[in-house]
Tab-separated table of C-alpha atoms (C1' of nucleotides) in Angstrom:
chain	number	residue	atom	x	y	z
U	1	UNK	CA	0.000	0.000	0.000
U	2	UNK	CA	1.276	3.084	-0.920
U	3	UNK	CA	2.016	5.857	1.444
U	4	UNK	CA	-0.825	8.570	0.502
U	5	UNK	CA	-2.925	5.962	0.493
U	6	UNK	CA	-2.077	4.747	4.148
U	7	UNK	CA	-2.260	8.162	5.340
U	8	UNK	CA	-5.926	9.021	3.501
U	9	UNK	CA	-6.989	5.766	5.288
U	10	UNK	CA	-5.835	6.486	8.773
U	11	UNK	CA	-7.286	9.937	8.705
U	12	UNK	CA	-10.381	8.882	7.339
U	13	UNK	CA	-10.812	6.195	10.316
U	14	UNK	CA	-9.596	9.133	12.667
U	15	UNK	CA	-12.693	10.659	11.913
U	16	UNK	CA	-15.107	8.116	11.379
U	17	UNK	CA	-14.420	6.925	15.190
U	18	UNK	CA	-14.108	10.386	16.340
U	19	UNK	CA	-17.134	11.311	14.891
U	20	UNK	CA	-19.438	7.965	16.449
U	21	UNK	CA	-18.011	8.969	19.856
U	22	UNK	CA	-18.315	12.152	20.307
U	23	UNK	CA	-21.990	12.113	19.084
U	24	UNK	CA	-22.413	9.097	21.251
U	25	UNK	CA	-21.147	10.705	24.198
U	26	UNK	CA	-19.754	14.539	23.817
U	27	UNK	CA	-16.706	15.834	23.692
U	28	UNK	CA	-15.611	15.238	26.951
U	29	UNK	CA	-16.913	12.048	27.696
U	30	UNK	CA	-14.471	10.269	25.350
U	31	UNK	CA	-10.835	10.212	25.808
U	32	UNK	CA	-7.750	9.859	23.322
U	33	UNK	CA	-7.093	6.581	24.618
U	34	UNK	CA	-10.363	5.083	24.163
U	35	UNK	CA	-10.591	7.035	20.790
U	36	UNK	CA	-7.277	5.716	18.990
U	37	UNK	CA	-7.805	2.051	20.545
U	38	UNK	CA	-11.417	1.938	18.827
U	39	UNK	CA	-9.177	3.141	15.772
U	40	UNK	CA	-6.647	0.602	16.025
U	41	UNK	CA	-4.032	3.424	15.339
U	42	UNK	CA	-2.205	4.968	18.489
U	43	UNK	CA	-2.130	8.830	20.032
U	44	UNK	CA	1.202	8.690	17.459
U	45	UNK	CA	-1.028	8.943	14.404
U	46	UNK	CA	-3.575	11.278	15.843
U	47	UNK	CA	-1.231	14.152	16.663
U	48	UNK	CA	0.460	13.265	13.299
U	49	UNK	CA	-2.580	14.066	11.420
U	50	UNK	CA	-4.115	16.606	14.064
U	51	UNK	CA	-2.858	19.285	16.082
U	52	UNK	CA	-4.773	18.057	19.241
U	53	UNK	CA	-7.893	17.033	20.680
U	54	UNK	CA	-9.871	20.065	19.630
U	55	UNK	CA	-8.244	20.161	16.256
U	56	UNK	CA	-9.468	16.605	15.339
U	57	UNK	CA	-12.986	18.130	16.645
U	58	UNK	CA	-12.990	20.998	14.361
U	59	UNK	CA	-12.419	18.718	11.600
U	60	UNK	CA	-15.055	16.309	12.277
U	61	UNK	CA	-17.359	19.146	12.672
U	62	UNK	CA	-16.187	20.863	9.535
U	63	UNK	CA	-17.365	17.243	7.834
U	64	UNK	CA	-20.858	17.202	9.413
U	65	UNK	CA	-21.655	20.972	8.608
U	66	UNK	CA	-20.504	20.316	4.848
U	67	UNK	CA	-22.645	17.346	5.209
U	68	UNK	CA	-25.954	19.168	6.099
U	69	UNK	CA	-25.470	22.120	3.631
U	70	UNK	CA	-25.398	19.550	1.164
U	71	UNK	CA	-28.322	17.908	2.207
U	72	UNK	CA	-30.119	21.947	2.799
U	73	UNK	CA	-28.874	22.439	-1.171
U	74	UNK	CA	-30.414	19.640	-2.537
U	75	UNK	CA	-33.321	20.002	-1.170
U	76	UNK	CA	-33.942	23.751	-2.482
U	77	UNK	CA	-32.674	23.046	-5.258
U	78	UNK	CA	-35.272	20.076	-5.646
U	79	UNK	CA	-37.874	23.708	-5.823
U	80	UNK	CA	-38.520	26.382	-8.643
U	81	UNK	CA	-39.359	29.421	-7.021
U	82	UNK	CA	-37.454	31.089	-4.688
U	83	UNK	CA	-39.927	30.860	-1.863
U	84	UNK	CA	-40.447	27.136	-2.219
U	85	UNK	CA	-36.607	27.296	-2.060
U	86	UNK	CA	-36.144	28.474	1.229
U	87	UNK	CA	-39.034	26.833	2.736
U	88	UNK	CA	-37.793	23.491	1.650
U	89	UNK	CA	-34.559	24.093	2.471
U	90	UNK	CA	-35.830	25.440	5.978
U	91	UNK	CA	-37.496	21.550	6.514
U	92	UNK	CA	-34.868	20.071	5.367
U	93	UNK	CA	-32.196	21.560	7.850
U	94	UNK	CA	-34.220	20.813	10.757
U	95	UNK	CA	-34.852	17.029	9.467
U	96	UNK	CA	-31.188	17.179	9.112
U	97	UNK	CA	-30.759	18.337	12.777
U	98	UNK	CA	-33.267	15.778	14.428
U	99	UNK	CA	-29.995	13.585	13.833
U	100	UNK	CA	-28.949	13.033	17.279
U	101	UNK	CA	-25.239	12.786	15.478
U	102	UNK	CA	-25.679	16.263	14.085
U	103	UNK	CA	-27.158	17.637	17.225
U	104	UNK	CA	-24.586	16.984	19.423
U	105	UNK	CA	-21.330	17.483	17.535
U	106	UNK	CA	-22.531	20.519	15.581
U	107	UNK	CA	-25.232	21.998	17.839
U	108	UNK	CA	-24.353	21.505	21.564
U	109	UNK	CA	-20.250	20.467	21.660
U	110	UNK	CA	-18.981	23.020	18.821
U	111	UNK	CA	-19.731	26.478	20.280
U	112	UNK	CA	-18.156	25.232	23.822
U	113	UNK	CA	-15.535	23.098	22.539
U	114	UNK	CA	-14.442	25.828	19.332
U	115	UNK	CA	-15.604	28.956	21.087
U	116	UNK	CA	-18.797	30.671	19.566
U	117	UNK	CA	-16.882	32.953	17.141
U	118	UNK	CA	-15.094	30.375	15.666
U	119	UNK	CA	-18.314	27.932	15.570
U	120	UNK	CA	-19.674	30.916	14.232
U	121	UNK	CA	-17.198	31.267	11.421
U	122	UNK	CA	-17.980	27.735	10.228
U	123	UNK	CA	-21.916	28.056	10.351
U	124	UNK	CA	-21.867	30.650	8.635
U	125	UNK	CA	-19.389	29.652	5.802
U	126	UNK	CA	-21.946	26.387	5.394
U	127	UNK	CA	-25.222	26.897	6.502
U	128	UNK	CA	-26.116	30.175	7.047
U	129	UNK	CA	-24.785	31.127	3.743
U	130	UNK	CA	-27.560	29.188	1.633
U	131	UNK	CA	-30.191	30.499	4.408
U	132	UNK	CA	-28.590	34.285	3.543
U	133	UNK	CA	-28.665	33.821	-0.205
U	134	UNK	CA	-32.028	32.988	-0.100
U	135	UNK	CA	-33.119	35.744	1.773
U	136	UNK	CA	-31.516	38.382	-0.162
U	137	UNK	CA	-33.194	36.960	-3.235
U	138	UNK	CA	-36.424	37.122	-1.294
U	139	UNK	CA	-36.216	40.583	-0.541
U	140	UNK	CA	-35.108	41.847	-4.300
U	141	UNK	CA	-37.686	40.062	-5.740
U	142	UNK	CA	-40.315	42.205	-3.106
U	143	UNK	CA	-41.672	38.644	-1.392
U	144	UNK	CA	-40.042	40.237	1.978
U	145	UNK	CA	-40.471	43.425	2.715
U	146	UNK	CA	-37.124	45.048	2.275
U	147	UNK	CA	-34.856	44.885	5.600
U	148	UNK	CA	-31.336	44.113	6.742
U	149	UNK	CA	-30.821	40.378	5.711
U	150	UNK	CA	-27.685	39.310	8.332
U	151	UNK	CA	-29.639	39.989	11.271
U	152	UNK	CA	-32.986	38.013	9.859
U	153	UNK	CA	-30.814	35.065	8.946
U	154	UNK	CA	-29.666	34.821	12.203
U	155	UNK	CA	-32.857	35.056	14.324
U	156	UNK	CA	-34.174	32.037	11.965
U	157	UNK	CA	-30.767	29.997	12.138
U	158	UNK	CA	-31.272	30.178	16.100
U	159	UNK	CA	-34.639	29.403	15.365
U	160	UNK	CA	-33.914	26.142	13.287
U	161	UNK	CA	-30.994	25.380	15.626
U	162	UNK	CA	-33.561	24.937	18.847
U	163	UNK	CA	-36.042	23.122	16.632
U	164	UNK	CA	-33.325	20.431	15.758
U	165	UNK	CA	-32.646	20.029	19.444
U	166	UNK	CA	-36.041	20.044	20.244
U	167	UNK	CA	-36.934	17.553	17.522
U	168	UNK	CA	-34.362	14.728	18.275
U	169	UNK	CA	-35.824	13.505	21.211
U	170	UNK	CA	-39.427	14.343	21.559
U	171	UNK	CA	-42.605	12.002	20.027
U	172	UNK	CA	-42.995	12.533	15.859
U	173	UNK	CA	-45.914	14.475	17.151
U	174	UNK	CA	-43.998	17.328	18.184
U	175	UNK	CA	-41.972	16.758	14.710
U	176	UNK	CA	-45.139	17.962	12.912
U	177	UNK	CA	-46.181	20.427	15.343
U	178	UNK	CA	-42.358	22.599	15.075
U	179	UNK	CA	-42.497	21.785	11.196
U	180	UNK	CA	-45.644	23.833	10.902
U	181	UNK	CA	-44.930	26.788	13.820
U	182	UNK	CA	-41.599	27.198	11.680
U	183	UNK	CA	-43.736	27.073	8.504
U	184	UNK	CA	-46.128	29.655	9.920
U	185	UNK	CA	-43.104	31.561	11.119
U	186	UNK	CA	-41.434	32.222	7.874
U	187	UNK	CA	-45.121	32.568	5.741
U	188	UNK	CA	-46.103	35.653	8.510
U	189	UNK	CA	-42.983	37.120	7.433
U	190	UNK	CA	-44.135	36.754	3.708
U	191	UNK	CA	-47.524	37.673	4.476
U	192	UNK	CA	-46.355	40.886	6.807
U	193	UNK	CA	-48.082	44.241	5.919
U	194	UNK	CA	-47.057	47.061	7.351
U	195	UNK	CA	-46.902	46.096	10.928
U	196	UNK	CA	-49.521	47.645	13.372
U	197	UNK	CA	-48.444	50.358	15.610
U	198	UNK	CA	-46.244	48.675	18.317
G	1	UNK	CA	-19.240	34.140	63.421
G	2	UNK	CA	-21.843	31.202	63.591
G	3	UNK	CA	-21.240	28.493	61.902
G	4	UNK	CA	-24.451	28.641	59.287
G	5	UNK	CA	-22.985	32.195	58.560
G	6	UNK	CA	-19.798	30.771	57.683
G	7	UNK	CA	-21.458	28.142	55.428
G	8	UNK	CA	-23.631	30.946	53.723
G	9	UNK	CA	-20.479	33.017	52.875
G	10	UNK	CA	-18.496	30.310	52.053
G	11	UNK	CA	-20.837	29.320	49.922
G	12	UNK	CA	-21.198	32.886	48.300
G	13	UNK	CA	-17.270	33.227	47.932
G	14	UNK	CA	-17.889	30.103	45.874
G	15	UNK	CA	-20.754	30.850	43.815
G	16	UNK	CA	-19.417	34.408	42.933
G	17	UNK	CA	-15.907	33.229	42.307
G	18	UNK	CA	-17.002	30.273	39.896
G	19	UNK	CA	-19.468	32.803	38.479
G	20	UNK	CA	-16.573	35.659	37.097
G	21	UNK	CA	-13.672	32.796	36.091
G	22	UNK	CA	-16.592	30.645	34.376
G	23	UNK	CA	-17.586	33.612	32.500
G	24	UNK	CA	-14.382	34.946	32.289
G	25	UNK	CA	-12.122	31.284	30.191
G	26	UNK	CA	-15.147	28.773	30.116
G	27	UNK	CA	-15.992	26.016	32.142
G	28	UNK	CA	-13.182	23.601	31.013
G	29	UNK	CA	-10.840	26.792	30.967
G	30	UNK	CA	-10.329	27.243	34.545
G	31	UNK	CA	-9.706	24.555	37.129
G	32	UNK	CA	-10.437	23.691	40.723
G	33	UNK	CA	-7.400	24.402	41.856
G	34	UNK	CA	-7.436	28.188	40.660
G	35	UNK	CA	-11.094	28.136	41.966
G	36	UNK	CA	-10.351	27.428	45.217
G	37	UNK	CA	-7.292	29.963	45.065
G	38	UNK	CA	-9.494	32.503	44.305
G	39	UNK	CA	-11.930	31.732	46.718
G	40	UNK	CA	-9.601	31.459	49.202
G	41	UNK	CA	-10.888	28.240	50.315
G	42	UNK	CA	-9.758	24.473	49.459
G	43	UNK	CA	-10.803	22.225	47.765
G	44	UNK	CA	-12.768	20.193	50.454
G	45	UNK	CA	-14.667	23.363	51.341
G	46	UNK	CA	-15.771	23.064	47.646
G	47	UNK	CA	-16.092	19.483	47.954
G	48	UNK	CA	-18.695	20.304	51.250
G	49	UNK	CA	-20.866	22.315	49.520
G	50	UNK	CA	-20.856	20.482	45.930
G	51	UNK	CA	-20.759	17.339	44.515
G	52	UNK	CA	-18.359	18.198	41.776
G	53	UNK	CA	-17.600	20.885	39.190
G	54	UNK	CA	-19.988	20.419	37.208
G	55	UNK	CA	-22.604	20.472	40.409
G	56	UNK	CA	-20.988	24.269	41.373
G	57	UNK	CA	-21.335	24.866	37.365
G	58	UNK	CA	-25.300	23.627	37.700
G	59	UNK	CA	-25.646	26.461	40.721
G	60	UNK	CA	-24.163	29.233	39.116
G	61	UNK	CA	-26.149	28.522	35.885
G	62	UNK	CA	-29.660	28.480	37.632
G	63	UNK	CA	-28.695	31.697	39.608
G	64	UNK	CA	-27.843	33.242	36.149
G	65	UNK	CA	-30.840	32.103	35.244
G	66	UNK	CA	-32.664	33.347	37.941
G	67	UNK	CA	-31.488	37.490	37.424
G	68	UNK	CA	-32.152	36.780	33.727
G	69	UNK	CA	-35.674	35.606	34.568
G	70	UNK	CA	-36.307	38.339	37.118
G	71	UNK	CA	-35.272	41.188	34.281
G	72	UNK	CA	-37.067	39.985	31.904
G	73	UNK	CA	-40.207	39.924	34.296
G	74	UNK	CA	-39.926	43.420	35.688
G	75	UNK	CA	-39.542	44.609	31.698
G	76	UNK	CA	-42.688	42.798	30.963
G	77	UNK	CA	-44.674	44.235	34.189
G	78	UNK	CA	-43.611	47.671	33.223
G	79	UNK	CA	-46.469	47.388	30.182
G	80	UNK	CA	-50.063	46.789	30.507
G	81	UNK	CA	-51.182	45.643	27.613
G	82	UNK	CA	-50.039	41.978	26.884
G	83	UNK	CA	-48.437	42.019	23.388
G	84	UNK	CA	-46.479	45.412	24.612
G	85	UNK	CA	-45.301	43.068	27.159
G	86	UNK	CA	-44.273	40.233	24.909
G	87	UNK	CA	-42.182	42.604	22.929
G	88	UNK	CA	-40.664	44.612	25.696
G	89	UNK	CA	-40.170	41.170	27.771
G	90	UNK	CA	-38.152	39.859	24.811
G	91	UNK	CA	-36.206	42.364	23.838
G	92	UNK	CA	-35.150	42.909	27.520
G	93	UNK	CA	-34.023	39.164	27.541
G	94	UNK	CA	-32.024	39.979	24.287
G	95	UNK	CA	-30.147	42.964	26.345
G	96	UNK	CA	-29.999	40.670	29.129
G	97	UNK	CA	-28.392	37.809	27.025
G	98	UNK	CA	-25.797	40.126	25.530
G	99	UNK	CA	-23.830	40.211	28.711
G	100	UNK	CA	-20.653	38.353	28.341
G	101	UNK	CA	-21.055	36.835	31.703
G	102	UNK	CA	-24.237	35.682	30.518
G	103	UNK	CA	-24.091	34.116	27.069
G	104	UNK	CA	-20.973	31.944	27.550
G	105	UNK	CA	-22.450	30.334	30.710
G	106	UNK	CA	-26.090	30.167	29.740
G	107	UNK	CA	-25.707	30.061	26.524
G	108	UNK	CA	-22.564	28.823	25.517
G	109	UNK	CA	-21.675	26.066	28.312
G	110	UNK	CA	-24.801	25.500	29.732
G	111	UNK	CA	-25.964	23.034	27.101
G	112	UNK	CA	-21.985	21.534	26.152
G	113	UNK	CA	-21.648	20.876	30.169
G	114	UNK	CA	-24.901	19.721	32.094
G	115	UNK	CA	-26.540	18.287	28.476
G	116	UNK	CA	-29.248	19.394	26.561
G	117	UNK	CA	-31.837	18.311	28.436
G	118	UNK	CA	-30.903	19.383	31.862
G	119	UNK	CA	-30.248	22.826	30.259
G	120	UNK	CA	-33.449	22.732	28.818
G	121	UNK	CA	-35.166	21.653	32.039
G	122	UNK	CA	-33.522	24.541	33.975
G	123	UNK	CA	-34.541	26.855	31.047
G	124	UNK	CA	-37.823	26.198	30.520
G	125	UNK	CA	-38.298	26.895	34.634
G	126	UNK	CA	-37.541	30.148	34.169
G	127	UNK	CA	-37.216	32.079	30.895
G	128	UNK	CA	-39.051	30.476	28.677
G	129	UNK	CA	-42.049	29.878	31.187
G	130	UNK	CA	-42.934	33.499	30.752
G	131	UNK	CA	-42.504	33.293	26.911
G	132	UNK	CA	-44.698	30.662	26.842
G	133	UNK	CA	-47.314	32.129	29.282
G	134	UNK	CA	-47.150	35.450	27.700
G	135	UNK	CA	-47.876	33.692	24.205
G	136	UNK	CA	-50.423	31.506	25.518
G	137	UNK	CA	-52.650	34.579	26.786
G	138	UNK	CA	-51.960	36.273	23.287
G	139	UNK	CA	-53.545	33.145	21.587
G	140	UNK	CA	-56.402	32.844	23.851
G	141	UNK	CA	-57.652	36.789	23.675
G	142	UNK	CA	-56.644	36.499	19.963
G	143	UNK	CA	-54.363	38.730	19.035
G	144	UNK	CA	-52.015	35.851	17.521
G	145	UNK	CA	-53.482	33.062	15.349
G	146	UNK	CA	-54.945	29.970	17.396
G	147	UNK	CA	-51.662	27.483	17.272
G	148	UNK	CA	-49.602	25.445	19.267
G	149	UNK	CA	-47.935	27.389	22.167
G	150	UNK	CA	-44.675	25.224	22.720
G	151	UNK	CA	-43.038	25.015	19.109
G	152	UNK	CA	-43.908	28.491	18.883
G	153	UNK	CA	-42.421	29.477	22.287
G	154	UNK	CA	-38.986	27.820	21.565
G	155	UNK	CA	-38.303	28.941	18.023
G	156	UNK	CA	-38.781	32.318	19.467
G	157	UNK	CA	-36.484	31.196	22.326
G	158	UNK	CA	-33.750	30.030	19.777
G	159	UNK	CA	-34.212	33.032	18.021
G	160	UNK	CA	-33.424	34.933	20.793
G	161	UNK	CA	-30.827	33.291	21.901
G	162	UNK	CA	-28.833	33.603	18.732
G	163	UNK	CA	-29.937	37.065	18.478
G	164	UNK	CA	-27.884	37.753	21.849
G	165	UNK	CA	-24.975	35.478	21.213
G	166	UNK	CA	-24.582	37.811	17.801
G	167	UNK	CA	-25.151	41.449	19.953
G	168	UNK	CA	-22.267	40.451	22.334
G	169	UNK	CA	-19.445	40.417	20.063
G	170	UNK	CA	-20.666	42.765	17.246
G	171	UNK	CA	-20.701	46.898	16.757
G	172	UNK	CA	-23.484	48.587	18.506
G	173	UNK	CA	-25.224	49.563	15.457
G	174	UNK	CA	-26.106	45.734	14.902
G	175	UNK	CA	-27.774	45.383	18.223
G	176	UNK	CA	-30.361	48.029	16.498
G	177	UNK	CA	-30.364	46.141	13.701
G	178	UNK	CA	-31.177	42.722	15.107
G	179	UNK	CA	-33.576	44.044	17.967
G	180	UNK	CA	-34.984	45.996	15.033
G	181	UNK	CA	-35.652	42.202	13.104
G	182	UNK	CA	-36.989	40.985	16.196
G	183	UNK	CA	-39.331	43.323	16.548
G	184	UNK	CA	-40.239	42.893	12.817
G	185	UNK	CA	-40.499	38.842	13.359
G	186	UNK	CA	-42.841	39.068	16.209
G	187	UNK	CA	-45.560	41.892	14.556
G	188	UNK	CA	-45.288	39.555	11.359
G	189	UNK	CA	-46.814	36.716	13.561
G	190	UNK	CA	-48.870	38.961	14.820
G	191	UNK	CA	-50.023	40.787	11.926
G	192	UNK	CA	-50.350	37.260	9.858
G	193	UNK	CA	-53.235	36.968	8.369
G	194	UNK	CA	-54.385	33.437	6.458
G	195	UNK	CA	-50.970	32.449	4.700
G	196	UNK	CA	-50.864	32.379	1.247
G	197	UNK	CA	-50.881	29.273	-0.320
G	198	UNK	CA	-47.485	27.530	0.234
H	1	DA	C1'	21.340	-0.360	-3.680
H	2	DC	C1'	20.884	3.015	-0.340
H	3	DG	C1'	20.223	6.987	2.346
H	4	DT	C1'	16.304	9.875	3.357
H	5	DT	C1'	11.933	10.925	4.766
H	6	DC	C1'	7.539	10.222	6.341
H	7	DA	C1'	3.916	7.962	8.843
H	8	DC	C1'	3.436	6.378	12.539
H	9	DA	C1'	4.585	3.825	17.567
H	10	DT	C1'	6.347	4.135	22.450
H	11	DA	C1'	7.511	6.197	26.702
H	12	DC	C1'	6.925	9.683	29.491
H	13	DC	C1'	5.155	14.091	31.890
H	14	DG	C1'	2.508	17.714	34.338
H	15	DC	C1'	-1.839	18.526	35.671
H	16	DT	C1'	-6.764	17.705	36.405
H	17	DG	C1'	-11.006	16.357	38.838
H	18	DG	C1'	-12.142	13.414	42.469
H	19	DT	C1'	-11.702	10.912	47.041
H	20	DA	C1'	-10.294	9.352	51.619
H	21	DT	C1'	-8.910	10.857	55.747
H	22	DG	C1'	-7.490	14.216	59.323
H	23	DT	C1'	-8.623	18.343	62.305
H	24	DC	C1'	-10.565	21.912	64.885
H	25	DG	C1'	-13.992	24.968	66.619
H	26	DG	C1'	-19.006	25.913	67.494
H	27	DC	C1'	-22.875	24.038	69.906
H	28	DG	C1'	-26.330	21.222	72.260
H	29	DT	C1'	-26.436	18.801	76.686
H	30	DA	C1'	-26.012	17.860	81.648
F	1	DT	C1'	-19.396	25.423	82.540
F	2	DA	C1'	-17.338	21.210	81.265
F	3	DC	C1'	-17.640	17.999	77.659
F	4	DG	C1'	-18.269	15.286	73.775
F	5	DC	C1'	-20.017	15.360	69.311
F	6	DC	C1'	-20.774	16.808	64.832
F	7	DG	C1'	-20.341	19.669	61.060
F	8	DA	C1'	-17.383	22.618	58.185
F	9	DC	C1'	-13.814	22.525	56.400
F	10	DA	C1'	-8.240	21.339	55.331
F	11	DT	C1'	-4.622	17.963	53.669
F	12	DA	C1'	-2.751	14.166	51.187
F	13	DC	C1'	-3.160	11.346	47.705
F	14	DC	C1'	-4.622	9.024	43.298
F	15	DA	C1'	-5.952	7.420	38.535
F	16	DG	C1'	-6.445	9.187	34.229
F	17	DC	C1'	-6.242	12.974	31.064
F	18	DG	C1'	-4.238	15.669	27.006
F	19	DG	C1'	0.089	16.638	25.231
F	20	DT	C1'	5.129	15.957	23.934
F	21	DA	C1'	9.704	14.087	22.927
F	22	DT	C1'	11.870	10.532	20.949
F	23	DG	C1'	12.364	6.036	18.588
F	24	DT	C1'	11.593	3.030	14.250
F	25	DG	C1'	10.684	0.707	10.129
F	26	DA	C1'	8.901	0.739	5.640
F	27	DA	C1'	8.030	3.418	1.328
F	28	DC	C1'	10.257	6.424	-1.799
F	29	DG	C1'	13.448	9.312	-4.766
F	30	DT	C1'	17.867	8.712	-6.934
DNA sequence: ACGTTCACATACCGCTGGTATGTCGGCGTA
DNA sequence: TACGCCGACATACCAGCGGTATGTGAACGT
């Protein structure tokens, strides 16, 4: 076996295990030991290929954020109109969060384990970017009411965030219930008028 | 002094210390033994008192928790009508979240350290009770669209909590901006009429 | 063929959270 | 008011953690 291959190999099993075990049990519930002997590698090969503990995190993160943008893209993409577009692509991030593997890797462990700005950094380069596009098409085209976009995206990536958590482990009831409050959510904001006097 | 005196300032020395370093490096950033330094107490005092780190973590997180409440509840008092007091409740929880001491314990640890669900057990005792209760007197009078409460009550409570996580790191002209958006997302729902056809 | 380099493996370290045990002063009791 | 007890700590110690420094053998360029 050649020698890029070996490498590519180890890495990739780096992450695989790394990825199972800290969505099995967080960050700091697994240790290097337990996480190179479920590799069959040793802590040799880790800090070879990573810089540390937290670096192998950020990369397995990086991979599960890439991941769900994909799956968020396809799924608008899947739509004509622009609206459609970020509606589907609004379900299909929160589907994509009731993964208990997402959840805890990308929505509980990364801001404490990489800090929120750099978390930050790395939502929005994946993520939040599609959900931004969108709604700057949105309010060109006059289907929102013209605003600031950044802040907007925001509120309804927080939004979608604590709907993911909130999906994973309640009954499939609930599952339809946040599906349709997020729904209504982003049609009001469609819908909006002028708003009354506040 | 008596001794239950000593226990109660003990105690306080504790609480307060764990509260600034906590805030100050993060949870796994600082460690018993500068705790206790601090504190000027050892580590069986902190021992006496709490069953671990993360227990002292758990104490300091509900008493953040607590102020947080309590602000947002004298905001929301200050109004008389109820949806005033939904918007001036939540955008005082927004000011209130963009405290540094704030966010990275209850927003950023919180979740990472005691788990989801804990967090989201201590949460819903106290700030997002009041959400809920304030939306679920809005629904019954009618001035938001007959729905489901609880969805509704933690998108808004993700939303927010994003919204303050963005304010406390960011130029003051944003925190206009997203408390602005905010403001915009909650008249939409209100406003709402029948969506369009989706 | 051979020396180099690279992808690991091994051995070791300081420090961390946690525990088991010691100690001393307030406090109820006689 | 003498005393013994218990509670509020302090001290000593430990296994395991993340991280590092060094060793090693096989692939690779020449």
């Amino acid at each position: 076996m050649t020698r890029t291959e070996q490498k590519e190999r180890t890495r990739r099993v780096l992450l695989d295990t790394a990825r199972r075990l800290f969505a099995a049990r967080g960050y700091a519930g697994v240790g290097l030991a337990e996480l190179v002997r479920e590799s069959g590698v040793t802590k040799g090969a880790l800090y070879h290929h990573f810089t540390g503990k937290t670096d192998l995190f950020r990369a397995v993160l990086e991979e599960v954020q890439r991941e769900v943008a994909r799956r968020v893209a396809e799924a608008a993409e899947a739509e004509d109109d622009p609206w459609a577009q970020l509606k589907a692509g609004c379900a299909e991030f929160v589907a994509a969060g009731a993964d208990a593997e997402v959840q805890r890797i990308m929505l509980i462990d990364g801001p404490a384990v990489l800090g929120w700005n750099d978390w930050r950094a790395i939502d929005e380069a994946t993520s939040v970017r599609h959900l931004t596009d969108a709604l700057t098409v949105l309010v060109a085209d006059g289907t929102l009411p013209a605003q600031p976009v950044a802040p907007l995206a925001r509120l309804l990536s927080g939004a979608m965030n604590e709907a993911a958590l909130w999906l994973a482990q309640s009954a499939p009831a609930d599952l339809a219930d946040t599906q349709a409050a997020l729904s209504r959510l982003l049609d009001a904001l469609r819908a909006s008028p002028a708003p009354p006097k506040s």
